[in-house]
């Protein structure tokens, strides 16, 4: 792999284990979902829901984002990743921390096991943030994407810190407020600070790129950055010290930021040269549409209106589901098939291009499976939301079954790509080549 | 800056972009320079003397119009003989062109491409390359294609320009086998450190071009590497890309190609790739 060593691209063993672990996590979480249909009838502070949420955000979403970022950072920032060794340690810490945390929550052992898991995860976030910072420092040109990614990694660190404090609070109860109070803080810093900022930063670059569209003016992104961060900082400050009724206002700031991001994408899409939309991009558009659901629900949950308590607690659950199993999962299900095939193809074929007949990235996965994956996912998500709102466990179970099918289809395609090897390449015979 | 008959229009425009308006005012022929594509195409290859001939005016007209913008004229240049290049209209049309059989004449009309804002260079080169040894190419254009004359001369083509109207110019090209000269040797020492424009001139007439902007990753890389595998040794590949292709560069290095990159901004990157 002579060429790969001279490019900015990291080695494959830095990136690919993340995709494998994420695919397995998705299968595990959908199986756990099958056994958790009873958990959606009450409060969100429930051991099974805590397990599900953390497997989703850590093992599935964060794991995949870490892997994809190690590949994308060099492209976005135009420099090599600071340390591949650090990335491997981060993977080990994140993977072991996630497994331990899931066990601790599922059996609700909130003592030493939970604390160890929390510390492992915080260490993973710390190493990741160091790697991102040091990489960004080497970037020849500072871009708005770098702002988003670096800030997002800082918020991830804050999310982890709050998580560690809560893990110890179970045993020592040193925090002044109720546990759930900090859980809201922890969840929202994670959602808006880590996931949302990161997705805006990476998405604003990748989505126009996949559509072959122009993006010249980043003004909207600048304001999106200011709005999301402003809303989040105000929310944290208020939530910790003031307890005012202005929370919907902060939510509105974040929503305005997301709106600007979507507007930016819409404008870019107008200039696209590519008219046919493949399955990966279709799923990405579904994810962006699903983003509207939590944007509406955030006002409902933050205004704590005069809705009946039972409906309100269902809405809390739907709000969480719409972020983690809705927008985030939908986006990953789509973007995996825009990034992973290219990475695999690059490592397998870059030295053969032009010399042998090589397949293309889109030939590395089975399109029929992907189509069914997308359909099953959407059906599963709708059933799940309906089941939770209507408090009907059989409907939730149907949704969970759809999710399991989705996960198996996804994992089949992902492992097929991960195990792909170049073989039986036929050399080109050029008619008038004068080599 | 100092002007001379041999000063390239591109150098003038680079020194002071306002010169565009001044030059465009000299002759309606130079309105073409307002078109960014034609400007790119012509300005770097046309000197003041060439331009004066195309526009039917004098080199002094340029000196006069450009003087208010701070351009000066070297003493020797002001008095130099500007009549060295004979005006096309005064040369007699070669007899054989008048008796040419229709099957020996290939007619290429590029007026629509020019009007539509696209570069006809590739089209012309394709026609030239497919021209049989005894054939003649008739290029129908709106102006005397000065840069092309020089490029094709190096490839051993003779030409005759017939100005039939303010916007109608017929140019004939035919191969004079006696004139074919070996292609100039391009060694690494000559090309190393050369600017993009210099390389473009050095490879004039030996350039194949490809536009990969409309292709999805990794198709641009696949296309470029396939073209390079077919590229004759002394030719270069001119690529129009959307971005500097990071995954391609190490592959080029590994395969012994050198690349010169011109980033025109706003998603327009030009690459000139040639064998080291």
XYZ file of C-alpha atoms in Angstrom:
711
model
C 0.000 0.000 0.000
C 2.680 2.428 -1.049
C 0.264 5.120 -2.103
C -1.839 5.073 1.051
C 1.195 5.876 3.140
C 1.836 9.064 1.217
C -1.766 10.289 1.340
C -3.455 11.833 4.364
C -5.704 8.803 4.663
C -5.261 6.800 7.908
C -4.599 3.061 7.898
C -7.658 0.885 7.556
C -7.326 -0.753 10.965
C -7.860 2.698 12.483
C -11.204 3.197 10.783
C -12.857 -0.123 10.014
C -13.179 -1.630 13.534
C -15.477 1.293 14.367
C -17.857 0.336 11.557
C -17.840 -3.306 12.679
C -18.529 -2.428 16.324
C -21.277 0.018 15.335
C -23.035 -2.562 13.160
C -22.922 -5.103 16.021
C -24.225 -2.468 18.437
C -27.146 -1.786 16.129
C -28.025 -5.498 16.102
C -27.668 -5.673 19.900
C -29.819 -2.605 20.472
C -32.600 -3.854 18.231
C -32.578 -7.223 20.043
C -32.677 -5.395 23.393
C -35.605 -3.436 21.980
C -37.452 -6.741 21.472
C -37.167 -7.390 25.214
C -38.003 -3.839 26.286
C -41.545 -3.343 25.030
C -42.713 -3.073 28.652
C -40.321 -0.194 29.368
C -42.102 2.376 27.247
C -45.158 2.683 29.510
C -43.744 5.035 32.117
C -40.949 7.430 32.939
C -37.828 7.672 30.817
C -35.653 7.014 33.851
C -35.853 3.253 33.441
C -32.940 0.778 33.450
C -33.883 -0.781 30.105
C -34.333 2.600 28.427
C -31.044 3.832 29.866
C -29.346 0.741 28.434
C -30.996 1.161 25.038
C -30.161 4.847 24.886
C -26.517 4.351 25.772
C -25.989 1.449 23.397
C -27.523 3.649 20.700
C -25.591 6.847 21.375
C -22.257 5.256 22.306
C -21.936 1.879 20.606
C -23.847 2.799 17.484
C -23.711 6.555 16.834
C -20.562 7.805 18.561
C -18.587 4.712 17.552
C -19.477 5.165 13.898
C -18.852 8.913 14.031
C -15.387 8.360 15.545
C -14.476 5.897 12.787
C -15.863 8.044 9.996
C -14.190 11.162 11.405
C -10.738 9.594 11.438
C -11.231 9.112 7.715
C -12.974 12.438 7.053
C -10.949 14.808 9.248
C -7.892 14.612 6.974
C -10.159 15.355 4.001
C -12.038 18.206 5.717
C -8.963 19.799 7.288
C -6.440 18.904 4.593
C -3.868 17.360 6.928
C -2.998 13.986 8.438
C -4.696 12.681 11.582
C -2.571 13.678 14.579
C -2.201 10.161 16.001
C -3.427 6.775 14.790
C -2.212 5.121 17.987
C -4.372 7.461 20.060
C -7.319 6.547 17.826
C -6.808 2.846 18.565
C -6.635 3.437 22.335
C -9.778 5.572 22.040
C -11.538 2.713 20.274
C -10.584 0.257 23.025
C -11.763 2.604 25.771
C -15.028 3.462 24.025
C -15.825 -0.170 23.187
C -15.092 -1.537 26.684
C -16.775 1.446 28.357
C -19.918 0.964 26.288
C -20.169 -2.762 27.060
C -19.657 -2.217 30.784
C -22.088 0.680 30.887
C -24.754 -1.336 29.073
C -24.325 -4.207 31.557
C -24.415 -1.843 34.521
C -27.643 -0.172 33.365
C -29.429 -3.345 32.234
C -28.897 -4.973 35.639
C -29.024 -1.543 37.289
C -25.767 -2.053 39.204
C -25.045 1.592 39.838
C -21.962 1.034 41.991
C -18.366 0.423 40.987
C -19.222 -1.124 37.590
C -21.030 2.002 36.465
C -18.254 4.233 37.768
C -15.542 2.283 36.002
C -17.554 2.374 32.767
C -18.078 6.123 33.105
C -14.366 6.741 33.652
C -13.392 4.575 30.662
C -15.803 6.504 28.470
C -14.610 9.864 29.725
C -11.032 8.806 29.007
C -12.099 7.818 25.476
C -13.694 11.243 24.925
C -10.619 12.986 26.303
C -8.243 11.145 23.966
C -10.599 11.776 21.037
C -10.771 15.499 21.814
C -6.973 15.686 22.047
C -6.678 13.944 18.679
C -9.204 16.290 17.053
C -7.580 19.414 18.555
C -4.075 18.437 17.561
C -5.231 17.531 14.055
C -7.090 20.824 13.667
C -3.988 22.714 14.793
C -2.084 21.298 11.812
C -4.779 22.316 9.319
C -3.352 24.728 6.736
C -6.641 26.597 6.520
C -9.228 27.104 9.260
C -12.767 26.512 8.038
C -16.238 26.680 9.536
C -16.313 22.854 9.468
C -13.307 22.849 11.800
C -15.204 25.167 14.179
C -18.136 22.771 14.285
C -16.066 19.626 14.752
C -13.709 20.999 17.392
C -16.577 22.544 19.372
C -18.606 19.331 19.095
C -15.735 17.302 20.546
C -15.539 19.746 23.463
C -19.253 19.308 24.150
C -18.745 15.531 24.015
C -16.163 15.921 26.760
C -18.615 18.002 28.822
C -21.346 15.377 28.271
C -18.959 12.701 29.499
C -17.996 14.793 32.533
C -21.634 15.255 33.552
C -22.079 11.512 33.026
C -19.165 10.686 35.343
C -20.520 13.036 38.018
C -23.929 11.345 37.769
C -22.399 7.882 37.967
C -20.730 8.793 41.240
C -23.821 10.647 42.417
C -25.723 7.324 42.494
C -23.450 6.182 45.307
C -22.416 9.381 47.055
C -25.340 11.754 46.284
C -23.265 14.922 46.423
C -25.115 16.904 43.716
C -27.595 19.509 45.020
C -30.490 18.717 42.649
C -32.424 15.579 41.754
C -30.723 13.038 39.517
C -33.196 13.521 36.650
C -32.363 17.221 36.602
C -28.792 16.435 35.564
C -29.964 13.711 33.218
C -31.765 16.413 31.184
C -28.584 18.453 31.080
C -26.479 15.407 30.133
C -28.904 14.414 27.371
C -29.214 17.856 25.814
C -25.511 18.663 25.831
C -25.010 15.317 24.088
C -27.798 15.864 21.567
C -27.236 19.512 20.626
C -23.583 19.939 21.535
C -22.070 16.714 20.286
C -24.361 15.128 17.708
C -26.054 18.169 16.207
C -22.969 20.379 15.884
C -20.911 17.519 14.519
C -23.545 16.532 11.981
C -23.966 20.128 10.811
C -20.199 20.495 10.448
C -19.635 17.275 8.570
C -22.964 17.258 6.724
C -22.548 20.767 5.347
C -19.413 19.544 3.598
C -20.339 15.982 2.661
C -23.942 16.305 1.512
C -23.204 19.001 -1.125
C -20.166 16.944 -2.146
C -22.260 13.833 -2.746
C -24.789 15.911 -4.716
C -21.992 17.543 -6.755
C -23.285 20.932 -5.690
C -21.618 24.302 -5.113
C -21.416 25.889 -1.697
C -19.795 29.267 -1.691
C -21.368 31.249 1.089
C -20.924 29.853 4.600
C -22.659 32.766 6.307
C -25.696 30.660 7.177
C -23.425 28.067 8.749
C -21.708 30.743 10.826
C -25.053 31.799 12.211
C -26.150 28.206 12.694
C -23.005 27.738 14.796
C -23.759 30.840 16.869
C -27.418 29.952 17.376
C -26.912 26.330 18.409
C -24.050 27.136 20.771
C -25.798 30.240 22.132
C -29.008 28.318 22.796
C -27.109 25.502 24.466
C -24.973 27.732 26.706
C -28.033 29.725 27.807
C -29.906 26.495 28.511
C -27.073 25.087 30.642
C -26.699 28.297 32.613
C -30.449 28.597 33.187
C -30.858 24.920 34.027
C -28.063 24.985 36.595
C -28.571 28.335 38.279
C -31.729 30.230 37.316
C -34.643 27.869 36.577
C -36.579 30.429 34.524
C -39.446 29.792 32.106
C -37.381 30.888 29.086
C -36.262 27.381 28.140
C -38.419 27.324 24.950
C -36.541 30.464 23.886
C -33.222 28.621 24.054
C -34.805 25.734 22.183
C -35.895 28.253 19.548
C -32.281 29.396 19.128
C -31.128 25.833 18.542
C -34.052 25.215 16.188
C -33.159 28.387 14.260
C -29.609 27.077 13.904
C -30.880 23.802 12.507
C -33.208 25.732 10.209
C -30.255 27.686 8.796
C -28.341 24.446 8.237
C -31.294 22.949 6.357
C -31.650 26.162 4.344
C -27.957 25.999 3.488
C -28.386 22.413 2.263
C -31.492 23.348 0.299
C -29.648 26.158 -1.494
C -26.719 23.873 -2.238
C -29.104 21.222 -3.563
C -30.464 23.765 -6.050
C -27.036 23.940 -7.733
C -26.462 20.200 -7.847
C -25.214 18.620 -11.031
C -26.280 15.165 -10.020
C -30.000 14.580 -10.493
C -30.351 10.855 -9.729
C -30.412 10.167 -6.004
C -29.037 6.821 -4.820
C -30.360 4.815 -1.867
C -27.779 6.188 0.576
C -28.781 9.765 -0.222
C -32.513 8.943 -0.162
C -32.085 7.628 3.372
C -30.116 10.782 4.245
C -33.006 12.949 3.059
C -35.390 10.816 5.160
C -33.139 11.519 8.152
C -33.187 15.270 7.515
C -36.981 15.164 7.290
C -37.124 13.176 10.550
C -35.088 15.968 12.168
C -38.248 18.106 12.075
C -39.982 15.849 14.621
C -37.654 16.548 17.580
C -37.547 20.230 16.556
C -41.302 20.424 17.116
C -41.298 18.213 20.213
C -38.539 20.174 21.931
C -41.012 23.048 22.391
C -43.593 20.708 23.891
C -41.183 19.158 26.390
C -39.473 22.425 27.279
C -42.644 24.450 27.834
C -44.081 21.764 30.165
C -47.546 22.823 29.034
C -50.827 21.824 30.591
C -50.891 18.419 28.913
C -52.030 15.370 30.927
C -49.102 13.775 32.765
C -49.485 10.439 30.980
C -49.363 12.007 27.508
C -46.451 14.193 28.545
C -44.339 11.247 29.655
C -45.118 9.475 26.373
C -44.057 12.610 24.509
C -40.783 12.663 26.438
C -40.138 9.141 25.230
C -41.082 9.989 21.643
C -38.795 13.026 21.835
C -35.836 10.854 22.818
C -36.723 8.211 20.235
C -37.064 10.847 17.506
C -33.501 12.012 18.134
C -31.694 8.716 18.691
C -33.606 6.085 16.729
C -35.090 8.692 14.373
C -32.751 11.322 13.009
C -29.399 9.917 14.180
C -29.993 6.297 13.213
C -31.605 7.196 9.901
C -28.654 9.383 9.003
C -26.121 6.694 9.881
C -28.076 4.037 7.965
C -27.811 6.245 4.885
C -24.352 7.760 5.265
C -22.709 4.400 5.982
C -23.364 3.541 2.339
C -21.830 6.817 1.151
C -18.636 6.525 3.207
C -17.793 2.876 3.895
C -17.902 1.600 0.273
C -15.527 4.381 -0.712
C -13.095 3.638 2.131
C -13.076 -0.099 1.346
C -12.723 0.572 -2.366
C -9.855 2.986 -1.771
C -7.849 0.493 0.240
C -8.582 -2.406 -2.085
C -8.266 -0.795 -5.493
C -6.445 2.532 -5.516
C -3.261 0.924 -6.818
C -5.112 -0.935 -9.568
C -7.200 1.885 -11.037
C -6.396 2.516 -14.686
C -4.325 -0.675 -14.858
C -7.006 -3.291 -14.222
C -10.758 -3.426 -14.534
C -11.859 -2.492 -11.034
C -15.374 -2.486 -9.577
C -16.804 0.757 -8.173
C -17.711 1.493 -4.537
C -21.381 1.012 -5.328
C -20.634 -2.530 -6.517
C -19.393 -3.557 -3.077
C -22.798 -3.839 -1.376
C -26.136 -5.405 -2.271
C -28.627 -2.755 -3.330
C -31.703 -4.932 -2.729
C -30.709 -5.412 0.912
C -30.176 -1.664 1.271
C -33.599 -0.913 -0.223
C -35.286 -3.312 2.213
C -33.180 -1.937 5.059
C -34.448 1.591 4.349
C -38.080 0.443 4.092
C -37.926 -1.718 7.231
C -36.315 1.101 9.143
C -39.032 3.609 8.302
C -41.793 1.121 9.067
C -40.109 0.194 12.359
C -39.697 3.805 13.421
C -43.319 4.711 12.667
C -44.606 1.607 14.479
C -42.400 2.354 17.482
C -43.608 5.950 17.782
C -47.233 4.875 17.347
C -46.853 2.103 19.895
C -45.357 4.458 22.494
C -47.969 7.176 21.923
C -50.864 4.700 21.995
C -49.269 2.668 24.818
C -49.731 -0.557 22.892
C -46.889 -3.039 23.570
C -47.767 -5.296 20.561
C -47.264 -2.338 18.208
C -43.961 -1.538 19.937
C -42.972 -5.184 19.470
C -43.827 -4.992 15.756
C -41.620 -1.904 15.539
C -38.815 -3.716 17.362
C -39.087 -6.658 14.942
C -38.782 -4.263 11.992
C -35.723 -2.707 13.648
C -34.157 -6.139 14.119
C -34.673 -6.943 10.439
C -33.200 -3.540 9.551
C -30.172 -4.189 11.742
C -29.562 -7.644 10.255
C -29.804 -6.317 6.685
C -27.480 -3.464 7.594
C -24.944 -5.714 9.298
C -24.971 -8.150 6.362
C -24.056 -5.390 3.928
C -21.498 -3.821 6.265
C -19.654 -7.084 7.003
C -19.788 -8.027 3.337
C -17.887 -4.806 2.620
C -15.503 -5.164 5.570
C -14.503 -8.630 4.365
C -14.178 -7.581 0.726
C -10.945 -8.527 -1.021
C -9.735 -7.608 -4.475
C -9.387 -10.726 -6.606
C -9.186 -11.889 -10.214
C -8.547 -8.463 -11.660
C -8.283 -8.403 -15.435
C -5.761 -5.996 -16.938
C -6.956 -3.350 -19.365
C -6.014 -3.711 -22.989
C -5.905 -0.269 -24.497
C -6.286 -0.126 -28.258
C -3.612 2.464 -28.872
C -1.710 2.427 -25.629
C 1.949 3.176 -26.007
C 3.082 2.367 -22.507
C 4.824 48.234 -16.272
C 6.658 48.554 -19.559
C 4.812 47.627 -22.718
C 6.247 46.197 -25.908
C 4.747 44.663 -29.036
C 5.560 41.250 -27.598
C 3.847 41.886 -24.238
C 1.120 39.316 -23.654
C -2.404 40.646 -23.057
C -2.658 38.413 -19.979
C 0.319 40.197 -18.395
C -1.358 43.552 -18.950
C -4.651 42.371 -17.453
C -2.791 40.883 -14.514
C -0.950 44.147 -13.851
C -4.150 46.156 -13.967
C -7.567 44.531 -14.474
C -8.964 47.922 -15.515
C -6.974 47.555 -18.730
C -9.733 45.208 -19.915
C -12.073 48.150 -20.485
C -9.385 50.213 -22.183
C -8.508 47.394 -24.580
C -12.138 46.537 -25.250
C -12.610 50.167 -26.282
C -9.900 50.015 -28.974
C -11.724 47.653 -31.291
C -15.014 45.783 -31.167
C -12.964 42.621 -31.762
C -11.602 42.874 -28.253
C -15.082 42.732 -26.713
C -14.367 39.000 -26.664
C -12.037 39.570 -23.745
C -15.067 40.322 -21.581
C -16.006 36.647 -21.930
C -13.989 34.955 -19.130
C -13.516 31.799 -21.173
C -12.174 33.548 -24.234
C -10.079 35.777 -22.036
C -8.452 32.730 -20.489
C -8.067 31.167 -23.905
C -6.665 34.158 -25.760
C -5.069 36.588 -23.344
C -2.195 34.341 -22.313
C -1.327 33.444 -25.891
C -1.797 36.754 -27.688
C 0.701 39.590 -27.645
C -0.075 43.240 -28.371
C 1.225 42.789 -31.912
C -0.990 39.742 -32.473
C -3.959 41.585 -31.040
C -3.369 44.609 -33.250
C -3.425 42.337 -36.277
C -6.631 40.591 -35.154
C -8.321 43.875 -34.352
C -7.117 45.678 -37.472
C -5.472 48.454 -35.488
C -1.972 49.627 -34.555
C 0.268 48.660 -31.681
C 0.410 52.394 -30.914
C -3.333 52.371 -30.254
C -2.638 50.069 -27.329
C 0.151 52.236 -25.993
C -2.096 55.296 -26.199
C -5.134 53.715 -24.510
C -3.113 52.069 -21.784
C -0.952 55.091 -20.943
C -3.606 56.702 -18.665
C -3.620 53.497 -16.592
C 0.051 53.889 -15.786
C 1.539 51.656 -18.479
C 4.726 52.980 -20.013
C 6.414 52.174 -23.273
C 10.100 51.332 -23.487
C 11.913 53.650 -25.902
C 13.061 50.861 -28.147
C 9.577 49.370 -28.235
C 7.960 52.629 -29.298
C 10.045 52.812 -32.406
C 10.201 49.152 -33.276
C 8.891 47.971 -36.559
C 5.389 46.745 -35.982
C 4.958 45.606 -39.539
C 6.913 42.360 -39.083
C 3.805 40.229 -39.140
C 2.184 40.502 -42.508
C -1.513 41.136 -42.357
C -3.432 38.082 -43.398
C -5.482 39.959 -45.926
C -2.463 40.880 -48.058
C -1.270 37.295 -48.646
C -2.436 35.559 -51.802
C -4.660 32.521 -51.278
C -2.657 29.414 -52.281
C -3.825 28.014 -55.580
C -4.347 24.461 -54.344
C -6.912 25.633 -51.794
C -9.077 26.991 -54.575
C -9.037 23.684 -56.439
C -9.544 21.483 -53.395
C -11.855 18.493 -53.886
C -14.736 18.424 -51.327
C -13.621 15.052 -49.923
C -10.210 16.488 -49.043
C -11.700 19.324 -47.008
C -12.890 18.927 -43.447
C -15.067 21.851 -42.356
C -15.361 22.744 -38.669
C -17.563 25.641 -37.599
C -16.877 26.687 -33.996
C -18.893 29.912 -33.982
C -21.674 28.307 -31.922
C -19.245 27.001 -29.280
C -17.704 30.451 -28.935
C -21.110 32.113 -28.692
C -22.224 29.490 -26.162
C -19.179 30.198 -24.009
C -17.417 26.835 -24.328
C -13.815 26.220 -25.295
C -13.583 24.856 -28.849
C -9.903 23.977 -28.440
C -10.490 20.280 -27.792
C -12.897 20.052 -30.705
C -10.356 21.620 -33.009
C -7.551 19.377 -31.809
C -9.729 16.299 -32.288
C -10.431 17.393 -35.859
C -6.742 18.042 -36.469
C -5.765 14.655 -35.082
C -8.226 12.800 -37.284
C -7.245 14.741 -40.392
C -5.762 12.484 -43.092
C -2.186 13.289 -44.176
C -3.322 14.924 -47.410
C -6.474 16.544 -45.997
C -7.163 20.181 -45.232
C -9.136 21.580 -42.338
C -11.331 24.622 -42.814
C -12.000 26.308 -39.492
C -14.893 28.771 -39.505
C -14.560 31.263 -36.701
C -15.429 34.863 -35.771
C -11.803 36.007 -35.420
C -8.323 35.133 -36.600
C -7.321 32.224 -34.291
C -3.831 33.558 -33.580
C -2.957 31.228 -30.668
C -4.015 28.205 -32.666
C -1.813 29.178 -35.616
C 1.274 28.983 -33.437
C 0.222 25.736 -31.782
C -0.512 23.988 -35.061
C 2.603 25.368 -36.672
C 4.615 23.421 -34.128
C 2.709 20.316 -35.166
C 3.754 20.915 -38.774
C 0.629 22.563 -40.100
C 0.635 25.453 -42.505
C -2.247 27.845 -42.521
C -4.036 30.445 -44.569
C -6.395 32.997 -43.063
C -9.194 34.510 -45.088
C -11.078 37.385 -43.464
C -14.506 37.426 -45.078
C -16.239 39.888 -42.772
C -16.101 41.484 -39.325
C -17.355 38.244 -37.734
C -16.437 35.635 -40.297
C -12.926 34.279 -40.653
C -11.994 31.150 -42.612
C -8.736 29.514 -41.609
C -7.279 26.635 -43.613
C -4.816 24.167 -42.111
C -2.891 21.569 -44.051
C 0.072 19.411 -43.326
C 3.256 20.270 -45.144
C 5.226 17.066 -44.717
C 8.494 18.878 -45.390
C 7.852 21.143 -42.411
C 7.239 18.475 -39.796
C 9.715 19.087 -37.037
C 10.353 16.722 -34.150
C 8.452 17.739 -31.035
C 10.622 19.806 -28.718
C 12.176 17.747 -25.952
C 10.562 18.392 -22.622
C 12.842 17.351 -19.843
C 12.159 17.543 -16.163
C 14.716 20.266 -15.726
C 12.751 22.427 -18.083
C 9.387 21.780 -16.485
C 10.363 21.714 -12.851
C 9.400 24.911 -11.137
C 7.552 26.098 -14.197
C 4.267 27.837 -13.589
C 0.957 26.402 -14.684
C 0.711 28.840 -17.602
C 4.255 28.104 -18.745
C 3.562 24.373 -18.714
C 0.369 24.930 -20.638
C 2.317 26.768 -23.305
C 5.095 24.179 -23.275
C 2.593 21.396 -23.969
C 0.530 23.424 -26.430
C -0.866 21.125 -29.080
C 0.020 18.042 -27.046
C -2.740 18.338 -24.494
C -5.681 16.047 -23.981
C -8.365 17.419 -21.742
C -11.023 15.935 -19.529
C -13.717 17.499 -17.367
C -14.519 15.439 -14.271
C -16.660 17.967 -12.409
C -19.890 16.124 -13.119
C -18.647 12.791 -11.770
C -19.232 11.304 -8.353
C -16.322 10.088 -6.228
C -14.284 8.071 -7.048
C -15.128 8.383 -10.739
C -12.921 11.475 -11.262
C -9.895 9.511 -10.036
C -10.805 6.436 -12.079
C -11.319 8.525 -15.208
C -8.078 10.463 -14.804
C -5.950 7.394 -14.132
C -7.482 5.584 -17.094
C -6.777 8.544 -19.372
C -3.215 8.698 -18.079
C -2.705 5.011 -18.842
C -3.509 5.835 -22.460
C -1.563 9.081 -22.609
C 1.388 9.157 -25.037
C 4.701 9.882 -23.335
C 5.242 13.483 -24.405
C 1.664 14.628 -23.978
C -0.107 16.110 -20.985
C -3.577 15.686 -19.530
C -5.522 18.851 -18.750
C -8.141 18.182 -16.064
C -11.013 20.396 -14.987
C -11.921 19.376 -11.418
C -14.089 20.678 -8.570
C -11.413 20.349 -5.891
C -7.784 19.435 -5.423
C -8.031 15.622 -5.553
C -6.288 14.435 -2.398
C -6.550 10.731 -3.072
C -5.276 11.108 -6.610
C -2.064 12.991 -5.834
C -0.213 10.093 -4.139
C -1.279 7.808 -7.004
C 0.185 10.231 -9.537
C 3.419 10.388 -7.623
C 3.611 6.616 -7.390
C 3.026 6.238 -11.113
C 5.695 8.743 -12.065
C 3.489 11.658 -13.057
C 4.055 15.266 -12.140
C 1.145 17.617 -11.643
C 0.735 21.360 -11.746
C -2.379 22.718 -10.050
C -4.221 25.950 -10.599
C -7.002 26.624 -8.101
C -9.260 29.240 -9.667
C -11.516 29.210 -6.582
C -15.291 28.710 -6.436
C -15.027 25.009 -7.195
C -12.820 25.342 -10.280
C -9.496 23.564 -10.134
C -7.309 22.909 -13.170
C -4.646 20.230 -13.219
C -1.967 19.659 -15.800
C -0.594 16.144 -15.436
C 2.472 14.980 -17.350
C 5.062 12.215 -17.222
C 8.086 13.109 -15.116
